[in-house]
């Protein structure tokens, strides 16, 4: 738990697959920023392969909200060849435009893929939080 304007709070950073299963969960104090937590969450992903061998650690595609938009995260995802759909924050867009060609091209963004984020992912997040609370008591 961490202290914020609303009192003692926590945040759940969750990677969810298409079947609403959480392959990776990270709990942080509520006042911590979201963008720096993307890489630790991705580093926790371990999906066993049916035929054995090393588990998969790289998703096919990543969808995230604006809170996870940062140059560091985009660079990390490019290096690991993870396709992603993360909207760019307005202040980042303005900064990029101000710098001109020195700051590169706009981040690609697939609006239709982003709109397909389902409510079951959010329901899965709440379920994980509830399970964690039940297991602690």
Short mmCIF file of N, CA, C and O in Angstrom, two decimals:
data_model
loop_
_atom_site.label_atom_id
_atom_site.label_comp_id
_atom_site.label_asym_id
_atom_site.label_seq_id
_atom_site.Cartn_x
_atom_site.Cartn_y
_atom_site.Cartn_z
N UNK A 1 0.83 -1.18 0.00
CA UNK A 1 0.00 0.00 0.00
C UNK A 1 0.87 1.24 0.00
O UNK A 1 1.92 1.26 0.60
N UNK A 2 0.38 2.24 -0.68
CA UNK A 2 1.09 3.50 -0.72
C UNK A 2 0.14 4.64 -0.44
O UNK A 2 -1.07 4.52 -0.59
N UNK A 3 0.69 5.76 -0.02
CA UNK A 3 -0.13 6.91 0.32
C UNK A 3 -0.27 7.81 -0.91
O UNK A 3 0.69 8.10 -1.59
N UNK A 4 -1.48 8.22 -1.19
CA UNK A 4 -1.76 9.16 -2.27
C UNK A 4 -2.78 10.17 -1.77
O UNK A 4 -3.15 10.15 -0.60
N UNK A 5 -3.26 11.04 -2.67
CA UNK A 5 -4.23 12.05 -2.24
C UNK A 5 -5.49 11.40 -1.68
O UNK A 5 -6.15 11.96 -0.83
N UNK A 6 -5.82 10.19 -2.16
CA UNK A 6 -7.03 9.51 -1.70
C UNK A 6 -6.81 8.66 -0.47
O UNK A 6 -7.72 7.96 -0.03
N UNK A 7 -5.62 8.65 0.08
CA UNK A 7 -5.32 7.82 1.25
C UNK A 7 -4.43 6.66 0.85
O UNK A 7 -3.64 6.76 -0.08
N UNK A 8 -4.54 5.55 1.56
CA UNK A 8 -3.73 4.38 1.26
C UNK A 8 -4.34 3.63 0.08
O UNK A 8 -5.50 3.21 0.14
N UNK A 9 -3.58 3.46 -1.00
CA UNK A 9 -4.10 2.82 -2.20
C UNK A 9 -3.06 1.90 -2.81
O UNK A 9 -1.88 1.96 -2.48
N UNK A 10 -3.53 1.04 -3.70
CA UNK A 10 -2.63 0.18 -4.48
C UNK A 10 -3.09 0.20 -5.93
O UNK A 10 -4.21 0.59 -6.24
N UNK A 11 -2.20 -0.22 -6.82
CA UNK A 11 -2.53 -0.37 -8.23
C UNK A 11 -2.21 -1.80 -8.64
O UNK A 11 -1.25 -2.40 -8.15
N UNK A 12 -3.01 -2.31 -9.55
CA UNK A 12 -2.77 -3.63 -10.11
C UNK A 12 -2.35 -3.44 -11.56
O UNK A 12 -3.10 -2.89 -12.36
N UNK A 13 -1.15 -3.87 -11.88
CA UNK A 13 -0.66 -3.86 -13.26
C UNK A 13 -0.77 -5.31 -13.72
O UNK A 13 -0.16 -6.20 -13.13
N UNK A 14 -1.54 -5.52 -14.77
CA UNK A 14 -1.90 -6.88 -15.16
C UNK A 14 -1.71 -7.09 -16.65
O UNK A 14 -2.13 -6.27 -17.45
N UNK A 15 -1.08 -8.19 -17.00
CA UNK A 15 -1.04 -8.62 -18.40
C UNK A 15 -2.12 -9.68 -18.54
O UNK A 15 -2.19 -10.61 -17.75
N UNK A 16 -3.00 -9.50 -19.49
CA UNK A 16 -4.09 -10.45 -19.70
C UNK A 16 -4.03 -11.01 -21.11
O UNK A 16 -3.74 -10.28 -22.06
N UNK A 17 -4.33 -12.29 -21.27
CA UNK A 17 -4.35 -12.87 -22.61
C UNK A 17 -5.76 -12.81 -23.19
O UNK A 17 -6.68 -12.27 -22.57
N UNK A 18 -5.94 -13.36 -24.40
CA UNK A 18 -7.25 -13.31 -25.05
C UNK A 18 -8.32 -14.07 -24.28
O UNK A 18 -9.50 -13.79 -24.42
N UNK A 19 -7.92 -15.03 -23.47
CA UNK A 19 -8.88 -15.80 -22.69
C UNK A 19 -9.12 -15.22 -21.31
O UNK A 19 -9.64 -15.91 -20.43
N UNK A 20 -8.71 -13.99 -21.08
CA UNK A 20 -8.88 -13.28 -19.81
C UNK A 20 -8.09 -13.91 -18.67
O UNK A 20 -8.42 -13.72 -17.51
N UNK A 21 -7.07 -14.67 -18.99
CA UNK A 21 -6.22 -15.24 -17.95
C UNK A 21 -5.06 -14.30 -17.72
O UNK A 21 -4.50 -13.76 -18.68
N UNK A 22 -4.66 -14.09 -16.47
CA UNK A 22 -3.55 -13.17 -16.19
C UNK A 22 -2.21 -13.91 -16.11
O UNK A 22 -1.89 -14.49 -15.08
N UNK A 23 -1.39 -13.89 -17.16
CA UNK A 23 -0.09 -14.55 -17.07
C UNK A 23 0.92 -13.77 -16.22
O UNK A 23 1.93 -14.32 -15.83
N UNK A 24 0.65 -12.50 -15.94
CA UNK A 24 1.56 -11.72 -15.11
C UNK A 24 0.79 -10.63 -14.36
O UNK A 24 -0.05 -9.95 -14.94
N UNK A 25 1.11 -10.48 -13.07
CA UNK A 25 0.45 -9.48 -12.23
C UNK A 25 1.53 -8.79 -11.39
O UNK A 25 2.46 -9.43 -10.90
N UNK A 26 1.40 -7.49 -11.23
CA UNK A 26 2.31 -6.73 -10.39
C UNK A 26 1.48 -5.75 -9.57
O UNK A 26 0.66 -5.01 -10.11
N UNK A 27 1.63 -5.78 -8.25
CA UNK A 27 0.92 -4.88 -7.34
C UNK A 27 1.91 -3.81 -6.89
O UNK A 27 3.02 -4.14 -6.46
N UNK A 28 1.51 -2.53 -7.01
CA UNK A 28 2.39 -1.44 -6.60
C UNK A 28 1.62 -0.45 -5.73
O UNK A 28 0.39 -0.44 -5.75
N UNK A 29 2.32 0.40 -4.98
CA UNK A 29 1.64 1.46 -4.25
C UNK A 29 0.92 2.39 -5.22
O UNK A 29 1.35 2.59 -6.35
N UNK A 30 -0.16 2.98 -4.78
CA UNK A 30 -1.02 3.78 -5.64
C UNK A 30 -0.37 5.03 -6.21
O UNK A 30 -0.77 5.49 -7.27
N UNK A 31 0.64 5.57 -5.56
CA UNK A 31 1.23 6.81 -6.05
C UNK A 31 2.31 6.56 -7.10
O UNK A 31 2.80 7.49 -7.71
N UNK A 32 2.69 5.33 -7.33
CA UNK A 32 3.73 5.03 -8.32
C UNK A 32 3.17 5.21 -9.71
O UNK A 32 2.01 4.91 -9.99
N UNK A 33 4.00 5.65 -10.64
CA UNK A 33 3.58 5.85 -12.02
C UNK A 33 3.37 4.52 -12.74
O UNK A 33 3.93 3.49 -12.35
N UNK A 34 2.58 4.55 -13.80
CA UNK A 34 2.27 3.33 -14.55
C UNK A 34 3.34 2.99 -15.58
O UNK A 34 3.70 1.82 -15.74
N UNK A 35 3.84 3.98 -16.31
CA UNK A 35 4.76 3.71 -17.42
C UNK A 35 5.99 2.90 -17.00
O UNK A 35 6.37 1.95 -17.70
N UNK A 36 6.64 3.19 -15.87
CA UNK A 36 7.82 2.40 -15.49
C UNK A 36 7.51 0.96 -15.12
O UNK A 36 8.40 0.14 -14.98
N UNK A 37 6.25 0.61 -14.95
CA UNK A 37 5.88 -0.76 -14.53
C UNK A 37 5.61 -1.69 -15.70
O UNK A 37 5.44 -2.88 -15.52
N UNK A 38 5.56 -1.17 -16.93
CA UNK A 38 5.27 -2.03 -18.08
C UNK A 38 6.33 -3.11 -18.26
O UNK A 38 6.01 -4.30 -18.42
N UNK A 39 7.58 -2.73 -18.22
CA UNK A 39 8.67 -3.70 -18.45
C UNK A 39 8.71 -4.77 -17.35
O UNK A 39 8.81 -5.96 -17.67
N UNK A 40 8.60 -4.42 -16.05
CA UNK A 40 8.57 -5.48 -15.04
C UNK A 40 7.39 -6.45 -15.20
O UNK A 40 7.53 -7.64 -14.94
N UNK A 41 6.23 -5.95 -15.65
CA UNK A 41 5.09 -6.84 -15.87
C UNK A 41 5.40 -7.79 -17.03
O UNK A 41 5.18 -9.01 -16.93
N UNK A 42 5.95 -7.26 -18.12
CA UNK A 42 6.27 -8.12 -19.27
C UNK A 42 7.36 -9.14 -18.91
O UNK A 42 7.34 -10.26 -19.42
N UNK A 43 8.28 -8.75 -18.04
CA UNK A 43 9.35 -9.69 -17.63
C UNK A 43 8.82 -10.85 -16.79
O UNK A 43 9.48 -11.86 -16.65
N UNK A 44 7.62 -10.71 -16.24
CA UNK A 44 7.02 -11.78 -15.43
C UNK A 44 6.25 -12.81 -16.27
O UNK A 44 5.84 -13.84 -15.74
N UNK A 45 6.02 -12.53 -17.53
CA UNK A 45 5.23 -13.43 -18.36
C UNK A 45 6.03 -14.71 -18.64
O UNK A 45 7.14 -14.66 -19.14
N UNK A 46 5.43 -15.84 -18.31
CA UNK A 46 6.00 -17.16 -18.59
C UNK A 46 4.85 -18.07 -19.00
O UNK A 46 4.04 -18.46 -18.16
N UNK A 47 4.75 -18.38 -20.29
CA UNK A 47 3.67 -19.23 -20.79
C UNK A 47 4.29 -20.56 -21.21
O UNK A 47 5.10 -20.61 -22.14
N UNK A 48 3.93 -21.67 -20.52
CA UNK A 48 4.53 -22.96 -20.87
C UNK A 48 4.13 -23.40 -22.27
O UNK A 48 3.02 -23.16 -22.73
N UNK A 49 5.06 -24.04 -22.94
CA UNK A 49 4.79 -24.57 -24.28
C UNK A 49 4.23 -25.99 -24.13
O UNK A 49 4.71 -26.77 -23.31
N UNK A 50 3.21 -26.33 -24.94
CA UNK A 50 2.60 -27.66 -24.82
C UNK A 50 3.59 -28.80 -25.06
O UNK A 50 3.50 -29.85 -24.43
N UNK A 51 4.54 -28.59 -25.95
CA UNK A 51 5.50 -29.65 -26.28
C UNK A 51 6.73 -29.63 -25.39
O UNK A 51 7.66 -30.41 -25.59
N UNK A 52 6.76 -28.75 -24.40
CA UNK A 52 7.91 -28.64 -23.51
C UNK A 52 8.89 -27.59 -24.01
O UNK A 52 8.64 -26.91 -25.00
N UNK A 53 10.00 -27.46 -23.34
CA UNK A 53 10.99 -26.47 -23.70
C UNK A 53 10.83 -25.21 -22.86
O UNK A 53 10.08 -25.16 -21.90
N UNK A 54 11.57 -24.19 -23.27
CA UNK A 54 11.52 -22.92 -22.55
C UNK A 54 10.14 -22.28 -22.70
O UNK A 54 9.54 -22.32 -23.77
N UNK A 55 9.62 -21.66 -21.64
CA UNK A 55 8.31 -21.00 -21.75
C UNK A 55 8.41 -19.75 -22.64
O UNK A 55 9.48 -19.15 -22.77
N UNK A 56 7.28 -19.38 -23.22
CA UNK A 56 7.21 -18.15 -24.01
C UNK A 56 7.26 -16.96 -23.07
O UNK A 56 6.61 -16.96 -22.04
N UNK A 57 8.02 -15.96 -23.46
CA UNK A 57 8.13 -14.76 -22.63
C UNK A 57 7.77 -13.50 -23.42
O UNK A 57 7.85 -12.40 -22.88
N UNK A 58 7.39 -13.68 -24.68
CA UNK A 58 7.10 -12.53 -25.53
C UNK A 58 5.69 -12.65 -26.10
O UNK A 58 5.39 -13.61 -26.80
N UNK A 59 4.83 -11.67 -25.82
CA UNK A 59 3.48 -11.72 -26.39
C UNK A 59 3.50 -11.42 -27.88
O UNK A 59 4.43 -10.79 -28.39
N UNK A 60 2.45 -11.86 -28.58
CA UNK A 60 2.33 -11.56 -30.00
C UNK A 60 2.01 -10.08 -30.21
O UNK A 60 2.50 -9.45 -31.14
N UNK A 61 1.15 -9.55 -29.36
CA UNK A 61 0.74 -8.16 -29.47
C UNK A 61 0.40 -7.63 -28.08
O UNK A 61 -0.08 -8.37 -27.23
N UNK A 62 0.66 -6.35 -27.86
CA UNK A 62 0.40 -5.74 -26.57
C UNK A 62 -0.53 -4.54 -26.77
O UNK A 62 -0.28 -3.71 -27.64
N UNK A 63 -1.61 -4.48 -25.99
CA UNK A 63 -2.50 -3.32 -25.96
C UNK A 63 -2.37 -2.68 -24.59
O UNK A 63 -2.42 -3.37 -23.58
N UNK A 64 -2.21 -1.39 -24.57
CA UNK A 64 -2.12 -0.68 -23.30
C UNK A 64 -2.76 0.68 -23.42
O UNK A 64 -2.99 1.17 -24.53
N UNK A 65 -3.02 1.32 -22.29
CA UNK A 65 -3.61 2.65 -22.36
C UNK A 65 -2.51 3.72 -22.31
O UNK A 65 -1.33 3.40 -22.26
N UNK A 66 -2.93 4.97 -22.34
CA UNK A 66 -1.98 6.08 -22.42
C UNK A 66 -1.02 6.13 -21.24
O UNK A 66 0.07 6.68 -21.36
N UNK A 67 -1.41 5.57 -20.13
CA UNK A 67 -0.54 5.59 -18.95
C UNK A 67 0.77 4.85 -19.20
O UNK A 67 1.78 5.14 -18.55
N UNK A 68 0.79 3.91 -20.13
CA UNK A 68 1.99 3.12 -20.42
C UNK A 68 2.78 3.68 -21.59
O UNK A 68 3.74 3.06 -22.04
N UNK A 69 2.39 4.84 -22.11
CA UNK A 69 3.08 5.45 -23.24
C UNK A 69 4.32 6.17 -22.76
O UNK A 69 4.24 7.10 -21.96
N UNK A 70 5.47 5.73 -23.22
CA UNK A 70 6.73 6.43 -22.95
C UNK A 70 7.73 6.00 -24.01
O UNK A 70 7.61 4.94 -24.62
N UNK A 71 8.72 6.85 -24.24
CA UNK A 71 9.75 6.52 -25.23
C UNK A 71 10.51 5.27 -24.81
O UNK A 71 10.85 4.44 -25.64
N UNK A 72 10.76 5.14 -23.52
CA UNK A 72 11.49 3.97 -23.02
C UNK A 72 10.72 2.68 -23.30
O UNK A 72 11.29 1.69 -23.76
N UNK A 73 9.40 2.68 -23.02
CA UNK A 73 8.59 1.49 -23.27
C UNK A 73 8.53 1.16 -24.75
O UNK A 73 8.65 -0.01 -25.14
N UNK A 74 8.35 2.16 -25.60
CA UNK A 74 8.28 1.91 -27.04
C UNK A 74 9.61 1.36 -27.57
O UNK A 74 9.64 0.48 -28.40
N UNK A 75 10.72 1.89 -27.07
CA UNK A 75 12.03 1.40 -27.48
C UNK A 75 12.22 -0.07 -27.05
O UNK A 75 12.70 -0.90 -27.82
N UNK A 76 11.80 -0.39 -25.82
CA UNK A 76 11.89 -1.77 -25.32
C UNK A 76 11.06 -2.72 -26.18
O UNK A 76 11.52 -3.81 -26.54
N UNK A 77 9.84 -2.31 -26.50
CA UNK A 77 8.96 -3.16 -27.31
C UNK A 77 9.53 -3.35 -28.71
O UNK A 77 9.46 -4.45 -29.28
N UNK A 78 10.10 -2.30 -29.28
CA UNK A 78 10.72 -2.43 -30.61
C UNK A 78 11.90 -3.40 -30.58
O UNK A 78 12.06 -4.24 -31.45
N UNK A 79 12.74 -3.27 -29.56
CA UNK A 79 13.91 -4.15 -29.44
C UNK A 79 13.51 -5.61 -29.31
O UNK A 79 14.18 -6.48 -29.87
N UNK A 80 12.43 -5.88 -28.58
CA UNK A 80 11.97 -7.26 -28.40
C UNK A 80 11.02 -7.71 -29.50
O UNK A 80 10.49 -8.81 -29.45
N UNK A 81 10.78 -6.84 -30.48
CA UNK A 81 9.91 -7.13 -31.63
C UNK A 81 8.50 -7.51 -31.19
O UNK A 81 7.91 -8.45 -31.69
N UNK A 82 7.97 -6.74 -30.24
CA UNK A 82 6.61 -6.94 -29.76
C UNK A 82 5.74 -5.86 -30.40
O UNK A 82 5.95 -4.67 -30.18
N UNK A 83 4.80 -6.28 -31.23
CA UNK A 83 3.86 -5.33 -31.81
C UNK A 83 2.98 -4.78 -30.70
O UNK A 83 2.62 -5.51 -29.78
N UNK A 84 2.64 -3.50 -30.80
CA UNK A 84 1.88 -2.90 -29.71
C UNK A 84 0.91 -1.85 -30.21
O UNK A 84 1.07 -1.30 -31.29
N UNK A 85 -0.12 -1.65 -29.41
CA UNK A 85 -1.12 -0.61 -29.63
C UNK A 85 -1.26 0.16 -28.33
O UNK A 85 -1.91 -0.29 -27.40
N UNK A 86 -0.56 1.29 -28.27
CA UNK A 86 -0.59 2.17 -27.10
C UNK A 86 -0.78 3.58 -27.62
O UNK A 86 0.06 4.07 -28.38
N UNK A 87 -1.87 4.26 -27.25
CA UNK A 87 -2.05 5.63 -27.74
C UNK A 87 -0.99 6.56 -27.16
O UNK A 87 -0.51 6.36 -26.05
N UNK A 88 -0.62 7.55 -27.95
CA UNK A 88 0.39 8.52 -27.53
C UNK A 88 -0.30 9.65 -26.76
O UNK A 88 -1.34 10.14 -27.18
N UNK A 89 0.26 10.04 -25.63
CA UNK A 89 -0.31 11.13 -24.85
C UNK A 89 -0.16 12.45 -25.61
O UNK A 89 0.78 12.62 -26.39
N UNK A 90 -1.05 13.39 -25.36
CA UNK A 90 -1.02 14.67 -26.08
C UNK A 90 0.26 15.45 -25.82
O UNK A 90 0.80 16.09 -26.72
N UNK A 91 0.77 15.41 -24.58
CA UNK A 91 2.00 16.14 -24.32
C UNK A 91 3.17 15.52 -25.08
O UNK A 91 4.06 16.23 -25.52
N UNK A 92 3.16 14.21 -25.27
CA UNK A 92 4.22 13.56 -26.06
C UNK A 92 4.10 13.92 -27.53
O UNK A 92 5.10 14.14 -28.21
N UNK A 93 2.86 14.01 -28.04
CA UNK A 93 2.66 14.41 -29.43
C UNK A 93 3.18 15.84 -29.64
O UNK A 93 3.88 16.11 -30.63
N UNK A 94 2.83 16.74 -28.72
CA UNK A 94 3.27 18.13 -28.84
C UNK A 94 4.80 18.22 -28.78
O UNK A 94 5.42 18.97 -29.55
N UNK A 95 5.40 17.47 -27.87
CA UNK A 95 6.86 17.48 -27.75
C UNK A 95 7.52 16.98 -29.03
O UNK A 95 8.49 17.57 -29.50
N UNK A 96 6.98 15.91 -29.60
CA UNK A 96 7.53 15.35 -30.83
C UNK A 96 7.41 16.36 -31.97
O UNK A 96 8.34 16.57 -32.74
N UNK A 97 6.26 17.02 -32.08
CA UNK A 97 6.06 18.04 -33.14
C UNK A 97 7.01 19.21 -32.96
O UNK A 97 7.53 19.75 -33.94
N UNK A 98 7.25 19.61 -31.71
CA UNK A 98 8.15 20.73 -31.44
C UNK A 98 9.58 20.40 -31.87
O UNK A 98 10.29 21.26 -32.37
N UNK A 99 9.97 19.17 -31.66
CA UNK A 99 11.34 18.77 -32.02
C UNK A 99 11.51 18.53 -33.51
O UNK A 99 12.61 18.48 -34.01
N UNK A 100 10.41 18.32 -34.20
CA UNK A 100 10.48 18.11 -35.65
C UNK A 100 11.06 16.76 -36.01
O UNK A 100 10.88 15.77 -35.32
N UNK A 101 11.81 16.72 -37.09
CA UNK A 101 12.32 15.44 -37.60
C UNK A 101 13.36 14.81 -36.68
O UNK A 101 13.65 13.63 -36.79
N UNK A 102 13.90 15.57 -35.74
CA UNK A 102 14.90 15.03 -34.81
C UNK A 102 14.31 13.98 -33.89
O UNK A 102 15.02 13.13 -33.37
N UNK A 103 13.01 14.04 -33.66
CA UNK A 103 12.39 13.10 -32.72
C UNK A 103 11.65 11.98 -33.43
O UNK A 103 10.89 11.24 -32.82
N UNK A 104 11.83 11.85 -34.73
CA UNK A 104 11.28 10.70 -35.45
C UNK A 104 9.82 10.84 -35.84
O UNK A 104 9.19 11.87 -35.64
N UNK A 105 9.31 9.76 -36.35
CA UNK A 105 7.93 9.75 -36.85
C UNK A 105 6.96 9.44 -35.72
O UNK A 105 7.35 8.92 -34.68
N UNK A 106 5.66 9.70 -35.94
CA UNK A 106 4.67 9.40 -34.91
C UNK A 106 4.59 7.91 -34.62
O UNK A 106 4.85 7.08 -35.49
N UNK A 107 4.24 7.59 -33.40
CA UNK A 107 4.05 6.19 -33.03
C UNK A 107 2.85 5.64 -33.78
O UNK A 107 1.83 6.32 -33.91
N UNK A 108 2.98 4.42 -34.29
CA UNK A 108 1.83 3.84 -34.99
C UNK A 108 0.76 3.48 -33.96
O UNK A 108 1.07 3.10 -32.84
N UNK A 109 -0.47 3.62 -34.38
CA UNK A 109 -1.57 3.35 -33.47
C UNK A 109 -2.74 2.79 -34.26
O UNK A 109 -3.20 3.40 -35.21
N UNK A 110 -3.19 1.60 -33.87
CA UNK A 110 -4.30 0.94 -34.56
C UNK A 110 -5.56 1.17 -33.73
O UNK A 110 -5.85 0.45 -32.79
N UNK A 111 -6.31 2.18 -34.13
CA UNK A 111 -7.50 2.58 -33.37
C UNK A 111 -8.52 1.45 -33.24
O UNK A 111 -9.10 1.23 -32.18
N UNK A 112 -8.73 0.68 -34.32
CA UNK A 112 -9.73 -0.40 -34.26
C UNK A 112 -9.30 -1.50 -33.30
O UNK A 112 -10.10 -2.05 -32.56
N UNK A 113 -8.02 -1.83 -33.27
CA UNK A 113 -7.54 -2.85 -32.32
C UNK A 113 -7.68 -2.37 -30.88
O UNK A 113 -8.06 -3.13 -30.00
N UNK A 114 -7.38 -1.11 -30.66
CA UNK A 114 -7.49 -0.54 -29.32
C UNK A 114 -8.95 -0.56 -28.85
O UNK A 114 -9.23 -0.83 -27.69
N UNK A 115 -9.88 -0.28 -29.77
CA UNK A 115 -11.30 -0.24 -29.41
C UNK A 115 -11.83 -1.63 -29.07
O UNK A 115 -12.85 -1.76 -28.39
N UNK A 116 -11.14 -2.68 -29.51
CA UNK A 116 -11.61 -4.04 -29.25
C UNK A 116 -11.24 -4.56 -27.87
O UNK A 116 -11.51 -5.71 -27.54
N UNK A 117 -10.59 -3.73 -27.04
CA UNK A 117 -10.29 -4.17 -25.67
C UNK A 117 -11.61 -4.51 -24.99
O UNK A 117 -12.51 -3.70 -24.94
N UNK A 118 -11.72 -5.68 -24.47
CA UNK A 118 -13.00 -6.15 -23.93
C UNK A 118 -13.12 -5.91 -22.43
O UNK A 118 -12.14 -5.83 -21.71
N UNK A 119 -14.36 -5.83 -22.00
CA UNK A 119 -14.63 -5.61 -20.57
C UNK A 119 -14.18 -6.79 -19.73
O UNK A 119 -13.88 -6.62 -18.55
N UNK A 120 -14.07 -7.97 -20.33
CA UNK A 120 -13.66 -9.13 -19.53
C UNK A 120 -12.23 -8.99 -19.02
O UNK A 120 -11.89 -9.55 -17.98
N UNK A 121 -11.39 -8.24 -19.70
CA UNK A 121 -10.04 -8.01 -19.20
C UNK A 121 -10.11 -7.24 -17.89
O UNK A 121 -9.43 -7.55 -16.93
N UNK A 122 -10.96 -6.21 -17.86
CA UNK A 122 -11.12 -5.44 -16.63
C UNK A 122 -11.76 -6.30 -15.54
O UNK A 122 -11.42 -6.20 -14.38
N UNK A 123 -12.68 -7.15 -15.92
CA UNK A 123 -13.30 -8.05 -14.96
C UNK A 123 -12.25 -9.00 -14.41
O UNK A 123 -12.24 -9.31 -13.21
N UNK A 124 -11.36 -9.46 -15.26
CA UNK A 124 -10.27 -10.34 -14.82
C UNK A 124 -9.38 -9.65 -13.80
O UNK A 124 -8.93 -10.26 -12.83
N UNK A 125 -9.12 -8.38 -14.00
CA UNK A 125 -8.31 -7.61 -13.06
C UNK A 125 -8.97 -7.56 -11.69
O UNK A 125 -8.32 -7.78 -10.66
N UNK A 126 -10.26 -7.28 -11.68
CA UNK A 126 -10.98 -7.24 -10.41
C UNK A 126 -10.99 -8.62 -9.75
O UNK A 126 -10.88 -8.73 -8.52
N UNK A 127 -11.12 -9.68 -10.55
CA UNK A 127 -11.12 -11.04 -9.99
C UNK A 127 -9.77 -11.36 -9.33
O UNK A 127 -9.73 -11.94 -8.25
N UNK A 128 -8.69 -10.96 -9.98
CA UNK A 128 -7.36 -11.20 -9.39
C UNK A 128 -7.22 -10.45 -8.07
O UNK A 128 -6.72 -11.00 -7.08
N UNK A 129 -7.69 -9.21 -8.03
CA UNK A 129 -7.61 -8.45 -6.78
C UNK A 129 -8.45 -9.11 -5.68
O UNK A 129 -8.01 -9.20 -4.53
N UNK A 130 -9.64 -9.60 -6.04
CA UNK A 130 -10.49 -10.24 -5.05
C UNK A 130 -9.86 -11.53 -4.53
O UNK A 130 -9.87 -11.80 -3.34
N UNK A 131 -9.28 -12.31 -5.42
CA UNK A 131 -8.61 -13.56 -5.02
C UNK A 131 -7.45 -13.26 -4.07
O UNK A 131 -7.28 -13.93 -3.05
N UNK A 132 -6.70 -12.23 -4.40
CA UNK A 132 -5.56 -11.85 -3.55
C UNK A 132 -6.04 -11.47 -2.14
O UNK A 132 -5.45 -11.86 -1.15
N UNK A 133 -7.13 -10.72 -2.08
CA UNK A 133 -7.67 -10.33 -0.77
C UNK A 133 -8.16 -11.56 0.01
O UNK A 133 -7.94 -11.68 1.21
N UNK A 134 -8.85 -12.48 -0.65
CA UNK A 134 -9.34 -13.68 0.01
C UNK A 134 -8.18 -14.56 0.51
O UNK A 134 -8.26 -15.14 1.58
N UNK A 135 -7.13 -14.67 -0.27
CA UNK A 135 -6.00 -15.51 0.13
C UNK A 135 -5.24 -14.92 1.31
O UNK A 135 -4.66 -15.66 2.10
N UNK A 136 -5.24 -13.60 1.45
CA UNK A 136 -4.55 -12.97 2.57
C UNK A 136 -5.28 -13.14 3.87
O UNK A 136 -4.67 -13.11 4.94
N UNK A 137 -6.60 -13.35 3.83
CA UNK A 137 -7.35 -13.42 5.09
C UNK A 137 -7.52 -14.84 5.55
O UNK A 137 -7.32 -15.80 4.93
#
